[in-house]
Coordinates of C-alpha atoms in Angstrom, one line a residue:
T17 CA -106.0 -3.4 46.2
M18 CA -103.7 -5.3 48.5
T19 CA -102.7 -9.0 48.0
R20 CA -101.1 -11.2 50.6
N21 CA -98.9 -14.2 49.6
I22 CA -96.6 -16.6 51.3
L23 CA -93.5 -16.8 49.1
T24 CA -90.3 -18.8 49.1
T25 CA -87.8 -16.1 49.2
L26 CA -84.0 -16.2 48.9
V27 CA -82.5 -14.4 51.9
T28 CA -79.0 -12.9 52.2
D29 CA -77.7 -11.8 55.6
T30 CA -76.0 -8.5 56.6
N31 CA -72.6 -10.0 55.8
N32 CA -73.8 -10.8 52.2
R33 CA -73.9 -14.5 53.0
P34 CA -76.8 -16.5 51.5
K35 CA -79.1 -17.9 54.2
G36 CA -81.1 -19.9 51.7
A37 CA -84.8 -20.0 50.7
M38 CA -87.3 -19.2 53.5
P39 CA -91.1 -18.8 53.6
V40 CA -92.0 -15.1 53.9
Q41 CA -95.4 -13.6 54.1
V42 CA -95.6 -10.5 51.8
E43 CA -98.4 -8.0 51.3
F44 CA -98.3 -6.1 48.0
D45 CA -99.9 -2.9 46.8
A46 CA -100.2 -2.1 43.0
T47 CA -96.4 -1.4 42.8
G48 CA -94.7 -3.8 45.2
P49 CA -94.3 -5.1 48.8
V50 CA -95.7 -2.9 51.6
R51 CA -95.6 -5.4 54.5
V52 CA -93.4 -8.4 55.2
Q53 CA -93.3 -11.0 57.9
H54 CA -89.8 -12.4 58.1
A55 CA -87.9 -14.2 60.9
G56 CA -90.6 -13.4 63.4
Q57 CA -90.7 -9.7 62.7
A58 CA -93.1 -7.4 60.9
Y59 CA -91.6 -4.9 58.4
R60 CA -93.3 -2.0 56.6
F61 CA -92.3 -0.1 53.5
T62 CA -90.3 3.0 54.4
G63 CA -90.9 4.8 51.1
K64 CA -87.3 4.3 49.9
V65 CA -86.7 2.5 46.7
G66 CA -83.4 1.7 44.9
H67 CA -81.4 -1.0 43.2
N68 CA -79.3 -3.8 44.7
R69 CA -75.7 -3.0 43.8
A70 CA -74.7 -6.6 43.0
T71 CA -77.8 -7.7 41.1
R72 CA -79.1 -4.4 39.9
L73 CA -82.6 -5.6 40.8
A74 CA -85.1 -2.9 41.9
V75 CA -85.8 -3.1 45.7
R76 CA -87.9 -1.5 48.4
E77 CA -86.6 -0.8 51.9
M78 CA -88.6 -2.2 54.8
A79 CA -88.3 -1.5 58.5
T80 CA -89.7 -2.8 61.8
V81 CA -90.9 -0.5 64.6
D82 CA -87.5 -1.1 66.3
D83 CA -85.7 0.0 63.1
A84 CA -84.4 -3.4 61.9
R85 CA -84.2 -3.0 58.1
L86 CA -84.2 -5.1 55.0
W87 CA -84.4 -4.6 51.2
I88 CA -86.8 -6.7 49.1
T89 CA -87.3 -7.1 45.4
F90 CA -90.5 -5.7 44.0
D91 CA -91.7 -9.3 43.3
G92 CA -90.8 -10.4 46.8
T93 CA -88.5 -13.2 45.7
Q94 CA -85.2 -11.9 47.2
I95 CA -84.4 -10.2 50.6
W96 CA -81.2 -8.6 51.8
E97 CA -81.1 -8.1 55.5
D98 CA -79.5 -4.8 56.6

């Protein structure tokens, strides 16, 4: 079962600078985010999971069709642009 939410998400840019809180549309499966609408782009889960080095939070990698990437926490509350 999929759920779709609009969340206020803390975003960090590619230079590891905070961009602040932004509204992001996130669609979840039973485990975590599978689709994200962020900054006018649609991202899909790539199948890669890991942990953010600084925070140690579990994250999923997301990518656009043009290969722009980001990492998002399983609860969708933090994004790191890549």
